[in-house]
Short mmCIF file of C-alpha atoms and ligand atoms in Angstrom, two decimals:
data_model
loop_
_atom_site.label_atom_id
_atom_site.label_comp_id
_atom_site.label_asym_id
_atom_site.label_seq_id
_atom_site.Cartn_x
_atom_site.Cartn_y
_atom_site.Cartn_z
CA MET D 1 -9.97 4.03 -11.13
CA THR D 2 -8.22 1.25 -9.67
CA ARG D 3 -5.68 1.10 -7.17
CA VAL D 4 -3.12 0.31 -9.59
CA MET D 5 -3.82 2.59 -11.92
CA ARG D 6 -3.83 5.48 -9.49
CA SER D 7 -0.51 4.51 -7.95
CA GLY D 8 0.91 4.24 -11.69
CA ARG D 9 -0.56 7.63 -12.25
CA THR D 10 0.79 9.16 -9.23
CA TRP D 11 4.12 7.72 -9.71
CA LEU D 12 4.12 8.88 -13.44
CA ALA D 13 3.12 12.42 -12.07
CA ALA D 14 5.73 12.61 -9.45
CA CYS D 15 8.38 11.73 -12.13
CA ALA D 16 7.06 14.39 -14.65
CA VAL D 17 7.38 16.98 -11.51
CA ILE D 18 10.94 15.77 -10.61
CA ILE D 19 12.03 15.94 -14.47
CA ALA D 20 10.42 19.01 -15.05
CA ALA D 21 11.61 20.83 -11.77
CA MET D 22 15.60 20.39 -12.25
CA PRO D 23 16.03 22.99 -15.05
CA TRP D 24 13.95 25.73 -12.94
CA ILE D 25 15.44 24.79 -9.66
CA ALA D 26 19.05 25.38 -11.49
CA ALA D 27 17.80 28.77 -12.86
CA ILE D 28 17.23 29.94 -9.39
CA ASP D 29 19.21 32.80 -8.50
CA HIS D 30 20.89 32.97 -12.00
CA ASP D 31 21.54 35.55 -14.27
CA HIS D 32 20.32 34.26 -17.81
CA ARG D 33 21.21 37.36 -19.59
CA GLY D 34 23.87 37.11 -22.58
CA ARG D 35 22.70 33.63 -23.19
CA SER D 36 20.60 32.56 -26.56
CA PHE D 37 17.23 30.48 -26.08
CA LEU D 38 18.63 27.88 -27.78
CA LEU D 39 21.31 27.53 -25.58
CA GLU D 40 19.26 27.59 -22.70
CA THR D 41 16.92 24.67 -23.74
CA SER D 42 19.94 22.47 -24.48
CA ILE D 43 20.90 22.93 -20.68
CA ALA D 44 17.53 22.70 -19.49
CA LEU D 45 17.24 19.36 -21.56
CA GLY D 46 20.38 18.30 -20.35
CA PHE D 47 19.41 18.63 -16.77
CA MET D 48 15.96 16.82 -17.85
CA GLY D 49 17.85 14.05 -18.97
CA LEU D 50 20.07 13.26 -16.03
CA ALA D 51 17.23 13.62 -14.00
CA MET D 52 15.44 11.04 -15.94
CA MET D 53 18.57 8.96 -15.77
CA TRP D 54 18.16 8.87 -11.76
CA LEU D 55 14.56 7.91 -11.72
CA GLN D 56 15.37 4.66 -14.30
CA PHE D 57 17.68 3.65 -10.88
CA ALA D 58 14.71 4.22 -8.82
CA LEU D 59 12.26 2.25 -11.41
CA THR D 60 14.26 -0.99 -11.79
CA ALA D 61 15.53 -0.81 -7.77
CA ARG D 62 12.52 -3.59 -7.04
CA PHE D 63 10.83 -1.52 -4.74
CA ARG D 64 7.41 -2.87 -3.89
CA TRP D 65 6.09 0.74 -3.19
CA ILE D 66 6.92 2.09 -6.71
CA ALA D 67 3.41 1.64 -8.34
CA PRO D 68 2.48 -1.26 -6.48
CA GLY D 69 0.44 -3.54 -8.19
CA THR D 70 2.15 -2.98 -11.50
CA GLY D 71 3.49 -6.03 -13.20
CA LEU D 72 7.37 -6.55 -13.79
CA ASP D 73 6.89 -6.42 -17.58
CA THR D 74 4.96 -2.74 -17.26
CA LEU D 75 7.72 -1.61 -15.13
CA MET D 76 10.32 -2.72 -17.57
CA GLN D 77 8.62 -1.36 -20.77
CA LEU D 78 8.15 2.23 -18.95
CA HIS D 79 12.02 1.66 -17.87
CA ARG D 80 12.44 1.16 -21.78
CA GLN D 81 10.48 4.03 -22.68
CA ALA D 82 11.91 6.47 -20.40
CA GLY D 83 15.40 5.06 -21.21
CA ILE D 84 14.90 6.18 -24.81
CA SER D 85 13.59 9.35 -23.95
CA ALA D 86 16.68 10.25 -21.16
CA PHE D 87 18.89 9.14 -24.41
CA GLY D 88 16.96 11.51 -26.80
CA LEU D 89 17.49 14.51 -23.74
CA ILE D 90 20.72 13.84 -23.19
CA ALA D 91 21.82 13.52 -26.69
CA ALA D 92 19.93 16.95 -27.54
CA HIS D 93 21.99 18.95 -24.99
CA PRO D 94 25.57 18.61 -26.75
CA VAL D 95 23.82 19.25 -30.31
CA LEU D 96 21.86 21.96 -29.32
CA ALA D 97 24.55 23.59 -27.42
CA ILE D 98 27.04 23.53 -30.50
CA ALA D 99 24.26 24.78 -32.77
CA ALA D 100 24.00 27.62 -30.29
CA ARG D 101 27.50 28.13 -30.05
CA PRO D 102 29.90 26.03 -31.90
CA GLY D 103 32.89 27.12 -30.15
CA PHE D 104 31.51 24.12 -27.54
CA VAL D 105 32.58 21.69 -30.08
CA ASP D 106 35.98 22.05 -28.36
CA PHE D 107 34.62 19.96 -25.20
CA PHE D 108 35.23 17.03 -27.29
CA ASP D 109 38.55 18.08 -28.24
CA PRO D 110 41.54 16.25 -26.59
CA ARG D 111 43.92 19.37 -27.32
CA ALA D 112 41.72 21.66 -25.12
CA SER D 113 41.49 19.49 -22.14
CA LEU D 114 42.43 16.01 -22.51
CA ALA D 115 40.32 14.59 -19.31
CA ARG D 116 37.14 16.82 -20.54
CA ALA D 117 37.02 15.23 -24.06
CA LEU D 118 37.76 11.79 -22.60
CA ALA D 119 35.01 11.86 -20.14
CA LEU D 120 32.69 13.45 -22.78
CA TRP D 121 33.48 10.78 -25.53
CA LEU D 122 33.42 8.18 -22.82
CA VAL D 123 29.85 9.13 -22.07
CA SER D 124 28.44 9.23 -25.47
CA LEU D 125 29.84 5.94 -26.47
CA ALA D 126 28.23 4.81 -23.10
CA LEU D 127 25.13 6.35 -24.16
CA ILE D 128 25.20 4.86 -27.26
CA ALA D 129 26.26 1.36 -26.20
CA ILE D 130 23.50 1.12 -23.41
CA LEU D 131 20.99 1.95 -26.20
CA THR D 132 21.66 -0.27 -28.41
CA SER D 133 22.69 -3.41 -26.40
CA SER D 134 19.25 -2.66 -24.87
CA LEU D 135 17.39 -2.45 -28.20
CA TRP D 136 19.23 -5.29 -30.03
CA ARG D 137 20.46 -7.60 -27.32
CA ARG D 138 19.60 -11.00 -29.04
CA ARG D 139 20.65 -9.68 -32.25
CA PHE D 140 23.87 -8.99 -30.92
CA GLY D 141 23.52 -12.49 -29.02
CA ILE D 142 24.63 -10.87 -25.69
CA PRO D 143 23.52 -13.40 -22.63
CA TYR D 144 21.06 -11.77 -20.67
CA GLU D 145 23.08 -11.96 -17.46
CA TRP D 146 26.07 -10.20 -18.78
CA TRP D 147 24.01 -7.50 -20.86
CA ARG D 148 22.60 -7.16 -17.00
CA LEU D 149 25.60 -6.64 -15.59
CA ALA D 150 27.10 -4.25 -18.48
CA HIS D 151 23.94 -2.16 -18.28
CA ALA D 152 24.36 -1.21 -14.65
CA VAL D 153 27.80 -0.49 -15.07
CA LEU D 154 27.30 1.61 -17.84
CA ALA D 155 24.20 3.57 -16.14
CA VAL D 156 26.66 4.33 -13.11
CA LEU D 157 29.26 5.39 -15.39
CA ILE D 158 26.87 7.99 -17.37
CA ALA D 159 25.51 8.99 -14.13
CA ALA D 160 28.95 9.80 -12.60
CA ILE D 161 30.33 11.21 -15.67
CA GLY D 162 26.66 13.43 -15.86
CA LEU D 163 27.43 14.98 -12.35
CA VAL D 164 30.82 15.53 -12.81
CA HIS D 165 30.33 17.36 -16.20
CA VAL D 166 27.36 19.52 -14.45
CA LEU D 167 29.64 20.41 -11.31
CA ARG D 168 32.69 21.12 -13.67
CA VAL D 169 30.87 23.33 -15.86
CA GLY D 170 29.07 24.98 -12.82
CA PHE D 171 27.59 27.53 -14.72
CA TYR D 172 24.17 26.86 -13.26
CA THR D 173 25.36 24.96 -10.01
CA ASP D 174 27.85 27.47 -9.02
CA ALA D 175 25.87 27.44 -5.56
CA ALA D 176 27.16 25.15 -2.70
CA TRP D 177 23.17 23.88 -2.29
CA LYS D 178 23.24 23.08 -5.69
CA GLN D 179 26.21 20.96 -5.94
CA ALA D 180 25.07 19.71 -2.91
CA LEU D 181 21.45 18.62 -4.38
CA TRP D 182 22.88 17.31 -7.82
CA THR D 183 25.31 15.02 -5.93
CA VAL D 184 22.72 13.65 -3.30
CA CYS D 185 20.52 12.75 -6.34
CA THR D 186 23.38 10.98 -8.29
CA ALA D 187 24.64 9.43 -5.17
CA ALA D 188 20.72 8.28 -4.19
CA ALA D 189 20.76 6.87 -7.74
CA VAL D 190 23.83 5.20 -7.90
CA GLY D 191 22.96 3.73 -4.30
CA LEU D 192 20.18 2.05 -5.48
CA VAL D 193 22.09 -0.32 -7.84
CA LEU D 194 24.20 -1.24 -4.66
CA HIS D 195 21.02 -1.81 -2.79
CA THR D 196 19.69 -4.02 -5.88
CA ARG D 197 22.71 -6.10 -6.23
CA VAL D 198 24.06 -6.29 -2.78
CA VAL D 199 22.29 -5.40 0.34
CA ARG D 200 19.29 -7.36 -1.07
CA PRO D 201 20.99 -10.75 -1.93
CA TRP D 202 22.64 -9.62 1.59
CA LEU D 203 19.24 -9.97 3.20
CA SER D 204 18.25 -13.13 1.39
CA SER D 205 21.58 -14.77 2.49
CA ARG D 206 20.06 -14.37 5.88
CA ARG D 207 17.23 -16.48 4.61
CA PRO D 208 18.40 -19.23 2.83
CA TYR D 209 16.80 -22.05 1.60
CA ARG D 210 17.40 -25.78 0.37
CA VAL D 211 16.85 -27.70 -2.57
CA VAL D 212 14.60 -30.62 -1.59
CA SER D 213 13.85 -32.16 -4.71
CA VAL D 214 13.81 -31.92 -8.50
CA THR D 215 11.31 -33.73 -10.54
CA ARG D 216 11.15 -34.05 -14.15
CA GLU D 217 7.98 -32.91 -15.62
CA PRO D 218 6.44 -33.62 -19.03
CA GLY D 219 7.77 -31.72 -21.91
CA THR D 220 11.19 -29.85 -21.10
CA SER D 221 10.20 -29.05 -17.41
CA TRP D 222 11.46 -29.41 -13.82
CA THR D 223 9.91 -28.71 -10.63
CA LEU D 224 12.23 -27.82 -7.80
CA GLU D 225 10.74 -27.85 -4.16
CA LEU D 226 12.34 -25.85 -1.46
CA GLU D 227 12.53 -25.33 1.88
CA PRO D 228 13.62 -22.76 4.39
CA VAL D 229 16.65 -23.27 6.50
CA GLY D 230 16.24 -21.43 9.89
CA HIS D 231 13.07 -19.44 9.40
CA PRO D 232 9.31 -20.31 8.68
CA GLY D 233 9.64 -19.50 4.78
CA LEU D 234 8.20 -16.35 2.49
CA ARG D 235 4.51 -15.07 2.55
CA PHE D 236 3.37 -14.33 -0.97
CA GLN D 237 0.54 -14.24 -2.67
CA ALA D 238 -0.46 -16.74 -5.31
CA GLY D 239 0.28 -15.63 -8.61
CA GLN D 240 3.66 -13.82 -7.67
CA PHE D 241 7.24 -14.48 -8.27
CA ALA D 242 10.44 -14.25 -6.91
CA TRP D 243 14.11 -14.11 -8.14
CA LEU D 244 15.64 -16.88 -7.84
CA THR D 245 19.77 -17.90 -7.43
CA LEU D 246 21.25 -21.59 -6.38
CA GLY D 247 24.60 -21.99 -5.15
CA ASP D 248 26.39 -20.83 -1.87
CA ARG D 249 25.93 -17.57 -2.21
CA PRO D 250 23.34 -15.02 -3.51
CA TRP D 251 25.95 -12.74 -5.26
CA SER D 252 25.32 -14.38 -8.46
CA LEU D 253 24.98 -13.14 -12.07
CA GLN D 254 22.64 -16.00 -12.16
CA GLN D 255 19.42 -14.52 -10.78
CA HIS D 256 16.22 -15.45 -12.68
CA PRO D 257 12.72 -14.66 -11.95
CA PHE D 258 10.33 -17.34 -11.49
CA SER D 259 6.65 -17.50 -10.51
CA PHE D 260 5.62 -19.55 -7.40
CA ALA D 261 3.86 -22.78 -8.22
CA SER D 262 2.97 -24.12 -5.17
CA SER D 263 0.21 -23.13 -2.66
CA ALA D 264 0.75 -19.39 -1.11
CA GLU D 265 -1.18 -21.61 2.05
CA ARG D 266 2.61 -23.58 2.43
CA PRO D 267 5.04 -21.13 2.81
CA GLY D 268 7.54 -23.98 3.88
CA ARG D 269 7.70 -25.52 0.98
CA ILE D 270 7.90 -23.46 -2.16
CA ALA D 271 7.87 -24.97 -5.78
CA PHE D 272 8.89 -23.51 -9.24
CA THR D 273 8.20 -25.48 -12.22
CA VAL D 274 11.31 -23.96 -14.65
CA LYS D 275 11.18 -25.18 -18.01
CA GLU D 276 14.62 -25.66 -19.91
CA LEU D 277 14.76 -22.44 -22.34
CA GLY D 278 18.22 -21.12 -22.29
CA ASP D 279 21.90 -21.71 -20.66
CA TRP D 280 20.87 -21.33 -17.19
CA THR D 281 17.64 -22.97 -17.35
CA ALA D 282 19.13 -26.11 -19.53
CA GLY D 283 20.92 -27.33 -16.72
CA ILE D 284 18.05 -27.06 -13.78
CA GLY D 285 17.67 -30.83 -14.20
CA LYS D 286 21.07 -31.41 -12.61
CA VAL D 287 20.59 -29.14 -9.76
CA GLN D 288 21.16 -31.64 -6.53
CA PRO D 289 19.08 -31.94 -3.94
CA GLY D 290 20.48 -30.20 -0.69
CA THR D 291 21.76 -27.35 -3.13
CA ARG D 292 21.43 -23.81 -1.36
CA ALA D 293 18.82 -21.54 -2.87
CA PHE D 294 17.96 -17.76 -2.35
CA LEU D 295 14.88 -15.98 -3.01
CA ASP D 296 14.45 -12.37 -3.56
CA GLY D 297 10.65 -11.77 -3.40
CA PRO D 298 7.47 -11.84 -3.47
CA TYR D 299 6.92 -9.15 -6.65
CA GLY D 300 4.55 -8.88 -9.16
CA ALA D 301 0.91 -8.37 -9.24
CA PHE D 302 -0.72 -10.89 -11.30
CA THR D 303 -3.08 -11.93 -8.27
CA VAL D 304 -6.66 -12.46 -8.00
CA ASP D 305 -9.00 -9.57 -7.11
CA PRO D 306 -10.65 -10.76 -3.80
CA ALA D 307 -13.63 -9.04 -5.25
CA ALA D 308 -14.04 -11.17 -8.18
CA ARG D 309 -16.71 -13.70 -7.93
CA THR D 310 -15.24 -15.47 -11.00
CA ILE D 311 -11.90 -16.13 -11.92
CA VAL D 312 -10.94 -17.48 -15.35
CA GLY D 313 -7.36 -18.33 -16.07
CA ILE D 314 -6.08 -18.48 -19.67
CA ALA D 315 -2.52 -20.49 -19.92
CA GLY D 316 -0.16 -21.62 -22.42
CA GLY D 317 3.00 -23.66 -22.08
CA VAL D 318 4.83 -23.08 -18.76
CA GLY D 319 2.79 -19.95 -18.12
CA ILE D 320 0.47 -22.42 -16.26
CA THR D 321 2.73 -22.01 -13.00
CA PRO D 322 1.49 -18.99 -11.47
CA LEU D 323 -1.89 -20.20 -12.11
CA MET D 324 -1.27 -23.54 -10.54
CA SER D 325 -0.39 -21.52 -7.45
CA ILE D 326 -3.74 -19.69 -7.50
CA LEU D 327 -5.64 -22.67 -7.91
CA ARG D 328 -3.51 -24.75 -5.51
CA THR D 329 -4.12 -21.74 -2.91
CA ALA D 330 -7.93 -21.61 -3.59
CA ARG D 331 -8.19 -25.50 -2.95
CA ASP D 332 -6.10 -25.14 0.72
CA ARG D 333 -8.32 -22.39 1.38
CA GLY D 334 -11.45 -23.64 0.50
CA ASP D 335 -12.47 -21.49 -1.92
CA THR D 336 -15.90 -21.54 -3.24
CA ARG D 337 -15.59 -19.05 -6.10
CA GLN D 338 -16.06 -20.48 -9.57
CA PHE D 339 -12.60 -21.01 -11.46
CA ALA D 340 -12.08 -22.01 -14.67
CA LEU D 341 -8.79 -22.89 -16.56
CA LEU D 342 -8.07 -22.54 -20.15
CA TYR D 343 -4.78 -24.49 -20.64
CA ALA D 344 -3.04 -24.37 -24.31
CA ALA D 345 0.02 -26.41 -25.01
CA GLY D 346 1.87 -28.14 -27.75
CA SER D 347 0.17 -31.74 -26.85
CA LEU D 348 -1.64 -32.99 -24.03
CA ASP D 349 1.84 -35.21 -23.02
CA SER D 350 3.93 -31.66 -22.68
CA MET D 351 1.01 -30.52 -20.18
CA VAL D 352 2.94 -30.36 -16.56
CA TYR D 353 0.26 -30.69 -13.87
CA ARG D 354 -2.27 -32.37 -15.55
CA GLU D 355 -2.98 -35.20 -13.22
CA GLU D 356 -3.27 -32.83 -10.71
CA LEU D 357 -5.58 -30.14 -12.60
CA GLU D 358 -7.87 -33.34 -12.73
CA THR D 359 -7.92 -33.96 -9.28
CA LEU D 360 -8.50 -30.26 -8.78
CA ARG D 361 -11.70 -30.55 -10.75
CA ASN D 362 -13.25 -32.54 -7.46
CA GLN D 363 -11.88 -30.34 -5.02
CA LEU D 364 -12.89 -26.62 -6.73
CA PRO D 365 -15.58 -25.20 -8.20
CA LEU D 366 -13.32 -25.40 -11.54
CA ASP D 367 -14.17 -25.50 -15.43
CA LEU D 368 -10.80 -27.15 -17.09
CA MET D 369 -10.63 -26.97 -20.66
CA LEU D 370 -7.48 -28.55 -22.02
CA LEU D 371 -6.44 -27.56 -25.87
CA PRO D 372 -4.01 -29.37 -27.04
CA ARG D 373 -2.14 -28.18 -30.33
CA GLU D 374 -2.32 -31.60 -31.82
CA ALA D 375 -5.41 -34.17 -31.04
CA PRO D 376 -3.75 -37.21 -29.70
CA PRO D 377 -5.75 -40.62 -31.10
CA GLY D 378 -8.97 -41.00 -28.98
CA TRP D 379 -9.18 -37.32 -27.74
CA ASP D 380 -12.97 -35.92 -28.00
CA GLY D 381 -11.94 -32.30 -26.73
CA PRO D 382 -11.10 -29.14 -28.51
CA SER D 383 -7.43 -28.87 -29.94
CA GLY D 384 -5.55 -26.44 -32.25
CA LEU D 385 -4.27 -23.02 -31.20
CA PRO D 386 -6.08 -20.58 -29.25
CA THR D 387 -8.26 -18.24 -31.44
CA ALA D 388 -10.22 -15.26 -31.23
CA GLU D 389 -13.34 -17.82 -30.93
CA THR D 390 -11.62 -19.44 -28.31
CA ILE D 391 -11.68 -16.27 -26.01
CA ASP D 392 -15.00 -14.92 -27.05
CA ALA D 393 -16.27 -18.48 -26.06
CA LEU D 394 -14.84 -17.77 -22.49
CA VAL D 395 -16.40 -14.27 -22.12
CA ASP D 396 -19.87 -15.60 -23.41
CA ARG D 397 -19.60 -18.10 -20.66
CA TYR D 398 -18.44 -16.32 -17.84
CA GLY D 399 -19.23 -12.64 -18.79
CA THR D 400 -17.46 -9.05 -18.06
CA GLY D 401 -18.84 -8.15 -14.67
CA GLY D 402 -17.21 -9.39 -11.64
CA THR D 403 -14.95 -11.94 -13.68
CA ALA D 404 -11.12 -11.30 -13.19
CA TYR D 405 -9.21 -12.89 -16.32
CA LEU D 406 -5.60 -13.65 -15.60
CA ILE D 407 -3.69 -14.44 -18.69
CA CYS D 408 -0.06 -16.02 -18.63
CA GLY D 409 1.65 -17.65 -21.86
CA PRO D 410 3.29 -17.03 -24.89
CA PRO D 411 3.24 -13.52 -26.34
CA PRO D 412 1.26 -14.41 -29.39
CA LEU D 413 -1.49 -15.65 -26.89
CA MET D 414 -1.17 -13.23 -24.51
CA ASP D 415 -1.82 -10.22 -27.26
CA LEU D 416 -4.67 -12.47 -28.48
CA ALA D 417 -6.35 -12.81 -25.50
CA GLU D 418 -5.71 -9.12 -24.02
CA ARG D 419 -7.07 -7.61 -27.15
CA ARG D 420 -10.11 -9.67 -27.50
CA LEU D 421 -10.98 -9.36 -23.90
CA LEU D 422 -10.93 -5.72 -24.10
CA ALA D 423 -12.67 -5.97 -27.60
CA ARG D 424 -15.54 -7.83 -25.66
CA GLY D 425 -15.95 -5.28 -23.21
CA VAL D 426 -13.78 -6.69 -20.22
CA PRO D 427 -12.95 -3.81 -18.36
CA ALA D 428 -8.83 -3.23 -18.29
CA ARG D 429 -9.14 -3.43 -14.53
CA ALA D 430 -10.44 -6.82 -14.63
CA ILE D 431 -7.37 -8.48 -16.73
CA ARG D 432 -4.34 -9.24 -15.28
CA ALA D 433 -1.24 -10.35 -17.40
CA GLU D 434 2.14 -11.95 -16.86
CA ARG D 435 4.67 -11.88 -19.31
CA PHE D 436 7.63 -14.08 -18.83
CA ASP D 437 9.79 -12.58 -21.75
CA ILE D 438 10.67 -9.08 -20.43
CA ALA D 439 13.60 -8.20 -22.28
C1 LIG C 1 7.68 -12.68 -13.86
C2 LIG C 1 8.66 -14.05 -14.34
C3 LIG C 1 7.97 -15.33 -13.90
C4 LIG C 1 8.53 -16.39 -14.70
N1 LIG C 1 8.07 -17.47 -14.44
C5 LIG C 1 8.34 -18.55 -15.03
C6 LIG C 1 8.24 -19.84 -14.86
O1 LIG C 1 7.26 -20.16 -13.66
N2 LIG C 1 8.55 -21.01 -15.51
C7 LIG C 1 9.79 -20.56 -16.47
O2 LIG C 1 10.11 -22.01 -16.65
N3 LIG C 1 10.06 -19.63 -16.48
C8 LIG C 1 9.52 -18.49 -15.87
N4 LIG C 1 10.13 -17.10 -16.43
C9 LIG C 1 10.64 -16.96 -17.57
C10 LIG C 1 12.30 -17.54 -17.00
O3 LIG C 1 13.00 -16.35 -16.04
C11 LIG C 1 13.18 -17.35 -18.24
O4 LIG C 1 13.13 -18.33 -18.72
C12 LIG C 1 14.60 -17.67 -17.46
O5 LIG C 1 15.26 -16.73 -16.78
C13 LIG C 1 15.73 -18.06 -18.72
O6 LIG C 1 16.89 -18.25 -18.23
P1 LIG C 1 18.04 -18.69 -19.48
O7 LIG C 1 19.53 -18.16 -19.00
O8 LIG C 1 17.95 -20.03 -19.27
O9 LIG C 1 17.76 -18.24 -20.72
P2 LIG C 1 18.14 -16.86 -21.72
O10 LIG C 1 18.39 -17.96 -23.03
O11 LIG C 1 19.53 -16.52 -21.42
O12 LIG C 1 17.17 -15.87 -21.62
C14 LIG C 1 16.08 -16.31 -22.13
C15 LIG C 1 14.91 -14.91 -21.69
O13 LIG C 1 14.79 -15.24 -20.38
C16 LIG C 1 14.90 -14.06 -19.94
N5 LIG C 1 15.56 -13.76 -19.16
C17 LIG C 1 17.04 -14.60 -18.93
N6 LIG C 1 17.62 -14.30 -17.77
C18 LIG C 1 16.59 -13.46 -16.98
C19 LIG C 1 16.81 -12.87 -15.83
N7 LIG C 1 18.04 -12.94 -15.15
N8 LIG C 1 16.09 -12.01 -15.57
C20 LIG C 1 14.80 -11.75 -16.04
N9 LIG C 1 14.67 -12.15 -17.50
C21 LIG C 1 15.52 -13.10 -17.97
C22 LIG C 1 15.33 -12.84 -21.24
O14 LIG C 1 13.95 -12.47 -21.70
C23 LIG C 1 15.68 -13.54 -21.92
O15 LIG C 1 15.67 -13.40 -23.64
C24 LIG C 1 9.38 -15.68 -15.52
C25 LIG C 1 10.04 -14.68 -16.21
C26 LIG C 1 9.30 -13.54 -15.81
C27 LIG C 1 9.67 -12.40 -15.85
#
């Protein structure tokens, strides 16, 4: 089992233990007589749902020790699935409680207690809002950064009302030590949001960067070069990414993840290549040299296994950026291992770094395979969309043992490549993928 899988499983096991433990902790020194099994179950589910919520805060707090080596997209998938489960557990709590004892419906009646009813209606609406806006953000047309802000506010609200509910009902949490435990856990979870949104940006404000150049690339991409101001720069591994904020202050809603495109050997000159995709990236070409920038990173597990003898990159469109960093780093380190790159894009002219890639061929043991969707006049290489046969040809040539496969590109290419590599017997641990589209 690889380190990545081990750490992922350890993390999942730890979460399962914490979630399952909460009802048992609540039940310590407590007399259950007089309560039906259904009611006890509803309360247990409520405690478990709340614990699952707390862990959601940890999952998104950008800690490198949480499942180290796990990619951002995997963590976000886990966050999404765990969020749906937490919603199910929390929603089951009132439904089962009312089924067990119909009188509990009064909890939602403002005539019985205005404050309590308001809080419970508010938390119910917040739960529905957080779930639906996460599942159907694009359908509702919510801009990503506003969704991210609302997501954090709603999550904090749910955790806070959850705590007040637990303490006010107090049936299982009457002991002072239990009240302290639930309060500390909720405070820690909410504190993690502050850590990500306030403390991390503050830390990055102490290590600012300056945009040195903004260069137009083929297609609709731009390369930003940054240099550190008053510090030696960021040490990262080729293939990783950072959260980039532009402007005078790091506390901005507009904080976007970008893969390092430059060599890891040159932390004093960091480059990102950004494709115009949405509202924020559309303005990237207008960024002026001299603009202040802040980086939070490095993050990500899209890196080369040092033990691999051959490294095969499969890139589509702007997904070339982390692979470019890997190749540039290999060149700067005089890496003598075999490298291969399949680079698919709409056209030959829209391929960024094409000239440099041709040069890299002479500086590294690099097989370069360019795959334009449409063949330009005079092009005698392959063309078209990558197919299962394209991936098969890579496996036939570079094998399944000692070869690392790194995939980054549009979702259809990534799905195809991952599926085909696994079908051809490439071990899962030898495949790394970076998805730019995480939500
Ligand atoms: C690990 C990683 C590395 C990336 N590396 C590159 C790169 O090297 N070059 C490049 O051009 N693009 C890269 N991207 C994609 C880039 O982050 C998005 O294109 C950019 O954030 C879009 O912002 P927008 O406001 O212009 O577009 P929008 O239209 O607002 O968003 C388009 C999509 O981008 C994603 N997105 C938007 N804002 C954010 C955000 N703040 N945080 C996370 N995701 C967001 C969402 O999935 C959204 O649906 C990377 C993404 C990830 C996750």
